[in-house]
Tab-separated table of C-alpha atoms in Angstrom:
chain	number	residue	atom	x	y	z
A	1	MET	CA	111.877	129.861	89.384
A	2	SER	CA	108.818	131.830	90.337
A	3	ALA	CA	109.403	134.952	92.385
A	4	GLU	CA	105.725	135.069	93.314
A	5	LYS	CA	104.500	135.123	96.864
A	6	CYS	CA	102.087	132.344	97.698
A	7	LEU	CA	98.338	132.828	97.532
A	8	ALA	CA	96.448	132.127	100.736
A	9	LYS	CA	92.873	131.855	101.987
A	10	GLY	CA	90.863	134.882	100.917
A	11	SER	CA	92.925	135.487	97.808
A	12	ALA	CA	91.181	135.971	94.495
A	13	ALA	CA	91.105	132.935	92.249
A	14	PRO	CA	93.532	133.227	89.354
A	15	GLY	CA	92.060	133.546	85.866
A	16	PRO	CA	92.074	130.808	83.257
A	17	VAL	CA	95.369	129.415	82.026
A	18	PRO	CA	96.514	131.273	78.909
A	19	LYS	CA	96.436	129.372	75.625
A	20	ASP	CA	99.642	127.423	74.943
A	21	TYR	CA	100.644	127.464	78.571
A	22	ILE	CA	100.196	124.982	81.359
A	23	ARG	CA	99.959	126.113	84.957
A	24	VAL	CA	101.577	124.431	87.924
A	25	TYR	CA	100.344	125.042	91.441
A	26	SER	CA	103.414	124.743	93.593
A	27	MET	CA	105.266	125.730	96.753
A	28	ARG	CA	108.826	126.915	96.245
A	29	PHE	CA	110.419	124.490	98.711
A	30	CYS	CA	108.173	121.472	98.175
A	31	PRO	CA	110.181	118.479	96.894
A	32	PHE	CA	107.113	116.857	95.317
A	33	ALA	CA	106.270	120.028	93.377
A	34	GLN	CA	109.914	120.268	92.341
A	35	ARG	CA	109.462	116.992	90.478
A	36	THR	CA	106.889	118.590	88.211
A	37	ARG	CA	108.933	121.758	87.784
A	38	LEU	CA	111.984	119.681	86.829
A	39	VAL	CA	109.988	117.909	84.118
A	40	LEU	CA	108.545	121.208	82.853
A	41	LYS	CA	112.039	122.679	82.597
A	42	ALA	CA	113.690	119.571	81.166
A	43	LYS	CA	111.096	119.310	78.407
A	44	GLY	CA	111.112	123.029	77.654
A	45	ILE	CA	107.370	123.371	78.263
A	46	LYS	CA	105.837	126.864	78.406
A	47	TYR	CA	104.340	127.191	81.872
A	48	GLU	CA	103.357	129.569	84.640
A	49	THR	CA	103.692	128.926	88.364
A	50	ILE	CA	101.265	129.858	91.104
A	51	ASN	CA	102.523	129.249	94.607
A	52	VAL	CA	99.927	128.160	97.142
A	53	HIS	CA	99.974	128.780	100.910
A	54	LEU	CA	99.833	125.237	102.192
A	55	LYS	CA	98.636	126.086	105.696
A	56	GLU	CA	96.013	128.675	104.728
A	57	LYS	CA	94.808	127.091	101.527
A	58	PRO	CA	92.720	129.259	99.238
A	59	GLU	CA	89.152	128.017	98.886
A	60	TRP	CA	89.438	128.304	95.098
A	61	TYR	CA	92.399	125.886	95.241
A	62	LEU	CA	90.491	123.276	97.248
A	63	LYS	CA	87.779	123.433	94.576
A	64	LYS	CA	90.362	122.551	91.923
A	65	ASN	CA	92.152	119.912	93.991
A	66	SER	CA	90.176	118.529	96.922
A	67	PHE	CA	93.322	116.953	98.362
A	68	GLY	CA	94.706	120.523	98.560
A	69	LEU	CA	98.258	119.422	97.932
A	70	VAL	CA	100.885	120.526	95.458
A	71	PRO	CA	101.844	119.967	92.756
A	72	ALA	CA	98.774	120.255	90.557
A	73	LEU	CA	98.605	121.102	86.870
A	74	GLU	CA	95.886	123.065	85.153
A	75	THR	CA	95.425	123.294	81.396
A	76	PRO	CA	93.791	126.121	79.386
A	77	ALA	CA	90.751	123.790	79.091
A	78	GLY	CA	90.534	123.765	82.899
A	79	GLU	CA	91.633	120.132	83.279
A	80	VAL	CA	93.304	119.540	86.630
A	81	ILE	CA	95.882	116.851	87.270
A	82	TYR	CA	97.431	116.160	90.683
A	83	GLU	CA	99.783	113.771	92.496
A	84	SER	CA	103.392	114.432	91.506
A	85	ALA	CA	103.947	111.121	89.681
A	86	ILE	CA	100.713	111.510	87.730
A	87	THR	CA	101.583	115.094	86.719
A	88	CYS	CA	105.012	114.038	85.482
A	89	GLU	CA	103.696	111.134	83.418
A	90	TYR	CA	100.963	113.361	81.995
A	91	LEU	CA	103.503	115.975	80.887
A	92	ASP	CA	105.694	113.330	79.243
A	93	GLU	CA	102.682	111.976	77.349
A	94	VAL	CA	101.290	115.332	76.200
A	95	TYR	CA	104.563	117.023	75.267
A	96	PRO	CA	106.470	114.686	72.981
A	97	GLU	CA	109.796	116.581	72.841
A	98	LYS	CA	112.579	115.245	75.045
A	99	LYS	CA	110.899	112.079	76.255
A	100	LEU	CA	111.850	111.380	79.854
A	101	LEU	CA	110.213	107.978	80.112
A	102	PRO	CA	111.609	105.159	77.976
A	103	SER	CA	109.324	103.859	75.233
A	104	SER	CA	109.567	100.132	75.961
A	105	PRO	CA	106.819	98.947	78.334
A	106	PHE	CA	109.297	96.964	80.418
A	107	ALA	CA	111.760	99.844	80.782
A	108	LYS	CA	108.822	102.076	81.739
A	109	ALA	CA	107.716	99.493	84.313
A	110	GLN	CA	111.280	99.360	85.692
A	111	GLN	CA	111.202	103.140	86.234
A	112	LYS	CA	107.858	102.831	88.031
A	113	MET	CA	109.208	100.026	90.229
A	114	MET	CA	112.238	102.168	91.119
A	115	LEU	CA	109.879	104.997	92.005
A	116	GLU	CA	107.906	102.653	94.254
A	117	HIS	CA	111.123	101.604	96.021
A	118	PHE	CA	112.120	105.237	96.482
A	119	SER	CA	108.691	106.143	97.880
A	120	LYS	CA	109.576	103.938	100.836
A	121	VAL	CA	112.816	105.905	101.352
A	122	ILE	CA	111.188	109.361	101.383
A	123	PRO	CA	109.627	109.090	104.888
A	124	TYR	CA	113.096	108.642	106.408
A	125	PHE	CA	114.148	112.111	105.232
A	126	TYR	CA	111.375	113.621	107.369
A	127	LYS	CA	111.233	111.230	110.260
A	128	ILE	CA	114.933	111.523	111.102
A	129	PRO	CA	115.054	115.325	111.581
A	130	MET	CA	111.574	115.411	113.181
A	131	ASP	CA	112.292	112.682	115.713
A	132	ARG	CA	115.696	114.151	116.421
A	133	LYS	CA	114.048	117.474	117.199
A	134	LYS	CA	111.795	115.700	119.699
A	135	GLY	CA	114.940	114.392	121.345
A	136	GLU	CA	114.364	110.798	120.267
A	137	ASP	CA	117.069	108.333	119.357
A	138	VAL	CA	117.281	108.265	115.546
A	139	SER	CA	120.233	105.902	115.206
A	140	GLY	CA	118.001	103.026	114.092
A	141	LEU	CA	116.331	105.122	111.398
A	142	GLU	CA	119.701	106.455	110.289
A	143	ALA	CA	121.054	102.923	109.924
A	144	GLU	CA	118.060	102.017	107.789
A	145	LEU	CA	118.500	105.084	105.574
A	146	LYS	CA	122.196	104.264	105.190
A	147	GLU	CA	121.191	100.809	103.984
A	148	LYS	CA	118.729	102.278	101.493
A	149	PHE	CA	121.437	104.589	100.112
A	150	ALA	CA	123.705	101.554	99.818
A	151	LYS	CA	121.048	99.748	97.767
A	152	LEU	CA	120.721	102.751	95.446
A	153	ASN	CA	124.493	102.831	95.099
A	154	GLU	CA	124.560	99.106	94.321
A	155	ASP	CA	121.958	99.680	91.643
A	156	LEU	CA	124.222	102.181	89.877
A	157	VAL	CA	127.204	99.847	90.256
A	158	ASN	CA	125.299	96.902	88.737
A	159	LYS	CA	123.949	98.973	85.881
A	160	LYS	CA	127.314	100.637	85.210
A	161	THR	CA	125.449	103.764	84.134
A	162	LYS	CA	125.792	107.379	85.200
A	163	PHE	CA	122.105	107.779	85.923
A	164	PHE	CA	119.404	105.418	87.125
A	165	GLY	CA	117.875	104.882	83.680
A	166	GLY	CA	121.018	104.862	81.564
A	167	ASP	CA	123.744	107.287	80.603
A	168	SER	CA	121.353	110.221	80.157
A	169	ILE	CA	118.973	111.673	82.723
A	170	THR	CA	115.528	110.149	82.602
A	171	MET	CA	112.332	110.514	84.635
A	172	ILE	CA	113.431	108.454	87.639
A	173	ASP	CA	116.468	110.703	88.246
A	174	TYR	CA	114.218	113.766	88.405
A	175	MET	CA	111.708	111.940	90.614
A	176	MET	CA	114.399	111.180	93.220
A	177	TRP	CA	116.529	114.318	92.957
A	178	PRO	CA	114.574	116.746	95.218
A	179	TRP	CA	115.330	114.774	98.386
A	180	PHE	CA	119.029	114.602	97.584
A	181	GLU	CA	119.050	118.366	97.061
A	182	ARG	CA	117.912	118.609	100.673
A	183	VAL	CA	120.298	116.138	102.353
A	184	GLU	CA	122.088	118.905	104.230
A	185	ALA	CA	118.837	120.429	105.482
A	186	TYR	CA	117.609	116.972	106.588
A	187	GLN	CA	120.997	116.353	108.266
A	188	VAL	CA	121.623	113.133	106.363
A	189	LYS	CA	124.386	114.250	104.006
A	190	GLN	CA	126.965	112.101	105.777
A	191	PHE	CA	125.181	108.946	104.631
A	192	LEU	CA	126.309	109.606	101.099
A	193	ASP	CA	129.828	108.782	102.315
A	194	GLY	CA	130.689	105.207	101.444
A	195	ASN	CA	128.362	105.415	98.453
A	196	PRO	CA	130.658	106.878	95.810
A	197	GLU	CA	128.494	106.141	92.778
A	198	LEU	CA	125.484	107.741	94.438
A	199	LYS	CA	127.611	110.746	95.394
A	200	LYS	CA	128.838	111.025	91.802
A	201	TRP	CA	125.227	110.874	90.623
A	202	THR	CA	124.346	113.856	92.844
A	203	GLU	CA	127.277	115.773	91.366
A	204	LEU	CA	126.142	114.979	87.830
A	205	MET	CA	122.582	115.995	88.690
A	206	LEU	CA	123.817	119.352	89.985
A	207	GLN	CA	125.182	120.016	86.492
A	208	ASP	CA	121.820	119.421	84.819
A	209	SER	CA	120.130	122.559	83.518
A	210	ALA	CA	116.651	121.674	84.787
A	211	VAL	CA	118.098	121.012	88.245
A	212	LYS	CA	120.001	124.296	88.153
A	213	ALA	CA	116.845	126.139	87.125
A	214	THR	CA	114.681	124.751	89.934
A	215	MET	CA	117.068	124.282	92.837
A	216	PHE	CA	117.620	126.190	96.042
A	217	SER	CA	120.939	126.369	97.880
A	218	PRO	CA	121.531	124.133	100.911
A	219	ASP	CA	121.348	127.264	103.104
A	220	ALA	CA	117.972	128.296	101.716
A	221	HIS	CA	116.673	124.757	102.267
A	222	LYS	CA	118.047	124.721	105.804
A	223	ALA	CA	116.374	128.040	106.562
A	224	PHE	CA	113.025	126.951	105.166
A	225	PHE	CA	113.172	123.525	106.806
A	226	LYS	CA	113.844	125.062	110.174
A	227	THR	CA	110.651	127.127	109.883
A	228	PHE	CA	108.832	123.954	108.772
A	229	LEU	CA	110.056	121.970	111.794
A	230	ASP	CA	109.116	124.874	114.057
A	231	GLY	CA	105.530	124.550	112.795
A	232	ASN	CA	105.451	127.910	111.051
A	233	PRO	CA	106.697	127.269	107.512
A	234	ASP	CA	107.900	130.404	105.727
A	235	PHE	CA	106.743	129.510	102.230
A	236	ASP	CA	107.967	132.875	100.902
A	237	TYR	CA	111.424	132.666	102.467
A	238	GLY	CA	113.913	134.630	100.402
A	239	LEU	CA	111.357	136.757	98.567
B	1	MET	CA	91.164	80.230	88.247
B	2	SER	CA	94.212	78.217	89.155
B	3	ALA	CA	93.718	74.878	90.845
B	4	GLU	CA	97.374	74.786	91.894
B	5	LYS	CA	98.497	74.577	95.463
B	6	CYS	CA	100.866	77.324	96.498
B	7	LEU	CA	104.626	76.882	96.462
B	8	ALA	CA	106.410	77.436	99.754
B	9	LYS	CA	109.954	77.645	101.094
B	10	GLY	CA	112.003	74.689	99.969
B	11	SER	CA	110.043	74.224	96.779
B	12	ALA	CA	111.889	73.903	93.491
B	13	ALA	CA	112.025	77.057	91.412
B	14	PRO	CA	109.667	76.878	88.452
B	15	GLY	CA	111.225	76.702	84.995
B	16	PRO	CA	111.259	79.561	82.492
B	17	VAL	CA	107.991	80.970	81.215
B	18	PRO	CA	106.937	79.250	78.002
B	19	LYS	CA	107.068	81.285	74.794
B	20	GLY	CA	103.759	82.958	74.012
B	21	TYR	CA	102.758	83.056	77.676
B	22	ILE	CA	103.161	85.423	80.576
B	23	ARG	CA	103.309	84.145	84.138
B	24	VAL	CA	101.650	85.712	87.150
B	25	TYR	CA	102.756	84.882	90.665
B	26	SER	CA	99.618	85.121	92.729
B	27	MET	CA	97.679	84.008	95.780
B	28	ARG	CA	94.155	82.839	95.133
B	29	PHE	CA	92.484	85.135	97.663
B	30	CYS	CA	94.709	88.203	97.316
B	31	PRO	CA	92.746	91.263	96.120
B	32	PHE	CA	95.871	92.935	94.707
B	33	ALA	CA	96.762	89.851	92.679
B	34	GLN	CA	93.148	89.650	91.500
B	35	ARG	CA	93.682	93.001	89.761
B	36	ALA	CA	96.345	91.479	87.522
B	37	ARG	CA	94.259	88.346	86.937
B	38	LEU	CA	91.232	90.487	85.981
B	39	VAL	CA	93.290	92.347	83.393
B	40	LEU	CA	94.777	89.100	82.029
B	41	LYS	CA	91.281	87.639	81.616
B	42	ALA	CA	89.671	90.817	80.284
B	43	LYS	CA	92.336	91.175	77.610
B	44	GLY	CA	92.359	87.477	76.739
B	45	ILE	CA	96.087	87.130	77.433
B	46	LYS	CA	97.591	83.626	77.472
B	47	HIS	CA	98.948	83.213	80.963
B	48	GLU	CA	99.923	80.694	83.613
B	49	ILE	CA	99.492	81.168	87.339
B	50	ILE	CA	101.864	80.123	90.091
B	51	ASN	CA	100.504	80.579	93.585
B	52	VAL	CA	103.005	81.558	96.230
B	53	HIS	CA	102.841	80.754	99.962
B	54	LEU	CA	102.911	84.247	101.411
B	55	ALA	CA	103.718	83.236	104.979
B	56	ASP	CA	106.518	80.869	103.967
B	57	LYS	CA	107.969	82.410	100.845
B	58	PRO	CA	110.164	80.386	98.519
B	59	GLU	CA	113.733	81.697	98.334
B	60	TRP	CA	113.589	81.590	94.533
B	61	TYR	CA	110.607	83.957	94.682
B	62	LEU	CA	112.416	86.487	96.861
B	63	LYS	CA	115.193	86.505	94.271
B	64	LYS	CA	112.691	87.507	91.612
B	65	ASN	CA	110.832	90.033	93.768
B	66	PRO	CA	112.696	91.256	96.870
B	67	PHE	CA	109.445	92.688	98.262
B	68	GLY	CA	108.128	89.105	98.159
B	69	ILE	CA	104.579	90.219	97.481
B	70	VAL	CA	102.032	89.313	94.810
B	71	PRO	CA	101.158	89.947	92.081
B	72	THR	CA	104.322	89.684	90.047
B	73	LEU	CA	104.581	89.090	86.310
B	74	GLU	CA	107.367	87.183	84.590
B	75	THR	CA	107.931	87.090	80.844
B	76	PRO	CA	109.639	84.371	78.772
B	77	ALA	CA	112.674	86.706	78.652
B	78	GLY	CA	112.789	86.589	82.470
B	79	GLU	CA	111.669	90.207	82.919
B	80	VAL	CA	109.938	90.662	86.275
B	81	ILE	CA	107.303	93.317	86.938
B	82	TYR	CA	105.635	93.875	90.326
B	83	GLU	CA	103.248	96.177	92.197
B	84	SER	CA	99.668	95.635	91.046
B	85	PRO	CA	99.111	98.974	89.208
B	86	ILE	CA	102.462	98.624	87.439
B	87	THR	CA	101.618	95.068	86.303
B	88	CYS	CA	98.220	96.188	85.002
B	89	GLU	CA	99.591	99.163	83.076
B	90	TYR	CA	102.370	96.971	81.652
B	91	LEU	CA	99.858	94.407	80.408
B	92	ASP	CA	97.717	97.102	78.802
B	93	GLU	CA	100.762	98.517	76.998
B	94	VAL	CA	102.210	95.212	75.799
B	95	TYR	CA	98.940	93.580	74.713
B	96	PRO	CA	97.100	96.031	72.481
B	97	GLU	CA	93.783	94.145	72.166
B	98	LYS	CA	90.976	95.438	74.354
B	99	GLN	CA	92.723	98.515	75.721
B	100	LEU	CA	91.588	99.054	79.287
B	101	LEU	CA	93.193	102.443	79.753
B	102	PRO	CA	91.851	105.346	77.673
B	103	SER	CA	94.235	106.748	75.075
B	104	SER	CA	93.970	110.446	75.929
B	105	PRO	CA	96.630	111.535	78.431
B	106	PHE	CA	94.098	113.455	80.513
B	107	ALA	CA	91.621	110.555	80.691
B	108	LYS	CA	94.528	108.292	81.653
B	109	ALA	CA	95.557	110.781	84.358
B	110	GLN	CA	91.950	110.830	85.619
B	111	GLN	CA	92.022	107.038	86.016
B	112	ARG	CA	95.312	107.281	87.885
B	113	MET	CA	93.928	109.998	90.169
B	114	MET	CA	90.872	107.831	90.898
B	115	LEU	CA	93.171	104.941	91.735
B	116	GLU	CA	95.090	107.176	94.121
B	117	TYR	CA	91.824	108.185	95.811
B	118	PHE	CA	90.793	104.540	96.082
B	119	SER	CA	94.185	103.520	97.496
B	120	LYS	CA	93.475	105.719	100.489
B	121	MET	CA	90.155	103.909	100.937
B	122	ILE	CA	91.797	100.502	100.972
B	123	GLY	CA	93.572	101.497	104.159
B	124	TYR	CA	90.218	101.958	105.863
B	125	PHE	CA	89.129	98.376	105.107
B	126	TYR	CA	92.171	96.958	106.816
B	127	ARG	CA	92.177	99.359	109.747
B	128	ILE	CA	88.531	98.536	110.428
B	129	LEU	CA	89.282	94.817	110.300
B	130	SER	CA	92.281	94.994	112.616
B	131	GLY	CA	90.470	97.434	114.885
B	132	ARG	CA	87.587	94.988	115.265
B	133	LYS	CA	90.024	92.161	115.884
B	134	ASN	CA	91.561	94.178	118.735
B	135	GLY	CA	88.123	94.905	120.130
B	136	GLN	CA	88.349	98.613	119.298
B	137	ASP	CA	85.449	100.877	118.466
B	138	VAL	CA	85.575	101.221	114.684
B	139	SER	CA	82.414	103.297	114.234
B	140	GLY	CA	84.463	106.411	113.435
B	141	LEU	CA	86.440	104.599	110.757
B	142	GLU	CA	83.237	103.094	109.322
B	143	ALA	CA	81.707	106.562	109.119
B	144	GLU	CA	84.745	107.826	107.244
B	145	LEU	CA	84.632	104.859	104.874
B	146	LYS	CA	80.932	105.473	104.240
B	147	GLU	CA	81.745	109.082	103.392
B	148	LYS	CA	84.403	107.993	100.901
B	149	LEU	CA	81.971	105.527	99.333
B	150	SER	CA	79.435	108.353	98.976
B	151	LYS	CA	82.030	110.342	97.074
B	152	LEU	CA	82.442	107.414	94.690
B	153	ASN	CA	78.679	107.224	94.344
B	154	GLU	CA	78.508	110.958	93.640
B	155	ASP	CA	81.145	110.455	90.958
B	156	LEU	CA	78.901	107.944	89.145
B	157	VAL	CA	75.889	110.244	89.536
B	158	ASN	CA	77.775	113.223	88.096
B	159	LYS	CA	79.225	111.233	85.228
B	160	LYS	CA	75.875	109.536	84.482
B	161	THR	CA	77.809	106.479	83.331
B	162	LYS	CA	77.481	102.791	84.164
B	163	PHE	CA	81.132	102.422	85.097
B	164	PHE	CA	83.789	104.742	86.446
B	165	GLY	CA	85.438	105.399	83.098
B	166	GLY	CA	82.376	105.484	80.887
B	167	ASP	CA	79.656	103.099	79.779
B	168	SER	CA	82.057	100.184	79.350
B	169	ILE	CA	84.372	98.653	81.932
B	170	THR	CA	87.811	100.179	81.967
B	171	MET	CA	90.938	99.725	84.071
B	172	ILE	CA	89.741	101.674	87.119
B	173	ASP	CA	86.688	99.412	87.557
B	174	TYR	CA	88.926	96.329	87.688
B	175	MET	CA	91.391	98.065	90.039
B	176	MET	CA	88.618	98.755	92.596
B	177	TRP	CA	86.527	95.618	92.168
B	178	PRO	CA	88.391	93.133	94.442
B	179	TRP	CA	87.545	95.057	97.625
B	180	PHE	CA	83.884	95.313	96.696
B	181	GLU	CA	83.867	91.559	96.126
B	182	ARG	CA	84.961	91.196	99.751
B	183	LEU	CA	82.648	93.771	101.396
B	184	GLU	CA	80.306	91.127	102.759
B	185	VAL	CA	83.210	89.126	104.120
B	186	PHE	CA	84.566	92.236	105.826
B	187	GLU	CA	81.069	92.833	107.266
B	188	LEU	CA	81.004	96.212	105.592
B	189	GLN	CA	78.151	95.517	103.184
B	190	HIS	CA	75.975	98.021	105.049
B	191	CYS	CA	78.348	100.794	103.989
B	192	LEU	CA	76.711	100.600	100.559
B	193	ASP	CA	73.288	101.551	101.962
B	194	GLY	CA	72.701	105.039	100.731
B	195	THR	CA	74.905	104.595	97.661
B	196	PRO	CA	72.465	103.155	95.100
B	197	GLU	CA	74.527	103.894	91.992
B	198	LEU	CA	77.528	102.214	93.534
B	199	LYS	CA	75.385	99.207	94.415
B	200	MET	CA	74.212	98.997	90.807
B	201	TRP	CA	77.827	99.229	89.675
B	202	THR	CA	78.694	96.174	91.794
B	203	GLU	CA	75.791	94.293	90.204
B	204	ARG	CA	77.044	95.174	86.717
B	205	MET	CA	80.566	94.158	87.665
B	206	LEU	CA	79.282	90.744	88.784
B	207	GLU	CA	78.059	90.181	85.218
B	208	ASP	CA	81.463	90.865	83.660
B	209	PRO	CA	83.179	87.748	82.278
B	210	ALA	CA	86.612	88.596	83.726
B	211	VAL	CA	85.056	89.134	87.160
B	212	LYS	CA	83.134	85.865	86.849
B	213	ALA	CA	86.328	84.060	85.871
B	214	THR	CA	88.320	85.292	88.887
B	215	ILE	CA	85.663	85.579	91.586
B	216	HIS	CA	85.386	83.423	94.669
B	217	SER	CA	82.109	82.727	96.395
B	218	ILE	CA	81.273	84.598	99.569
B	219	ASP	CA	81.643	81.335	101.500
B	220	ALA	CA	85.135	80.690	100.132
B	221	HIS	CA	86.152	84.271	100.941
B	222	LYS	CA	84.682	83.927	104.420
B	223	ALA	CA	86.521	80.679	105.062
B	224	PHE	CA	89.837	82.068	103.850
B	225	PHE	CA	89.330	85.302	105.758
B	226	LYS	CA	88.591	83.436	108.975
B	227	SER	CA	91.838	81.500	108.626
B	228	TYR	CA	93.680	84.757	107.869
B	229	VAL	CA	92.287	86.558	110.915
B	230	GLU	CA	93.198	83.562	113.069
B	231	GLY	CA	96.811	83.931	111.955
B	232	LYS	CA	96.977	80.753	109.879
B	233	PRO	CA	95.942	81.749	106.384
B	234	ASP	CA	94.794	78.744	104.359
B	235	TYR	CA	95.995	79.832	100.940
B	236	ASP	CA	94.905	76.522	99.410
B	237	TYR	CA	91.379	76.581	100.876
B	238	GLY	CA	88.991	74.754	98.614
B	239	LEU	CA	91.637	72.814	96.705
């Protein structure tokens, strides 16, 4: 995990990426950027991390990635890749050791379909705590998230596997993990109750070395998320 | 192009997909389904089309694809693949003739990033259409769409190529085409004024055999679109 403070507007642009390395532009608490960092760790890729201030974005960063979001990858040749799913697929294609995506086109398509399903679940993690903060009634949203967790649980039950792509961790597990790491901070941990296979999956994920290398504790996530909800995210919290 | 009327609720489930074929569940006027049909044609893949009534979906279809949308692919083995980009990538991986995606991981990532950029543009088309329907002032949205189209134009100018992935048609051209085919119908043709390279690209696309094989006339699009806006989409218009 990078101990580097984030670079903001006015900061000097970093130099080129050293040969044999790949660079990831990240933010320590960003779940999307964690996807890329998980893949980098899991595949044992040599990389360096530059954290970006997401509210005061450096001009040099917007030149590299006009969307201005993280994660983004940069190669020694200056090639820039962004969008978390695209970065992860790119890494799996370029670095052949420890393939995270299955080789069969159908199994690959199944992972992409699962990712698409999960993309519809992600907004609930934000909407529930944000609406709750505004004093709105979130019981409807919570019921819907509970149902989505139940579907994920059912998937594991039907497959009879420990992870979503089989009995070893594959790409889809890493793509979904970051939001489950934050269930306490998002105040949705209780919805794992009644979904024993999903709960077991989270416990297995917590034993994975890439997860251990990139995770933050529930308390750190809670502290960061509070600053995020208050509109003044402390990207360097804990440093 | 399929001459088959769409199957609705209560219809008998179709039999298995014949060996040597792949099936696409489609709707004749759907731009997302057209993506899959363009790829099938461009790659010369033996396929059969079943059109689905999207306002009165057959129960057997919802069992295959719980999202109930088109396009969806089905193989003789009963494997089901959905979401238009996932179907297109699957086809390119399974059928090696006439590769539409480049082989280099970075060039592939560039196509995926372009698709992501374009996906944000698609939203504008629909928001403008529904805004007009509700009698809202859509000039702001049109201005934003024009700006995004200029960025696409700039991309062609910078690349100095005939198509978005080089001097031959590649996947990204097919992924974007269906909305350009419908610009006149959406009354957004004027948004191409000031984007001459993009205009020329549309003219080149109109000469492509896969486009010619899947295209509908402006009048057919207009008639379908009218029925769609009026809330009673005539999926079988023209049959």
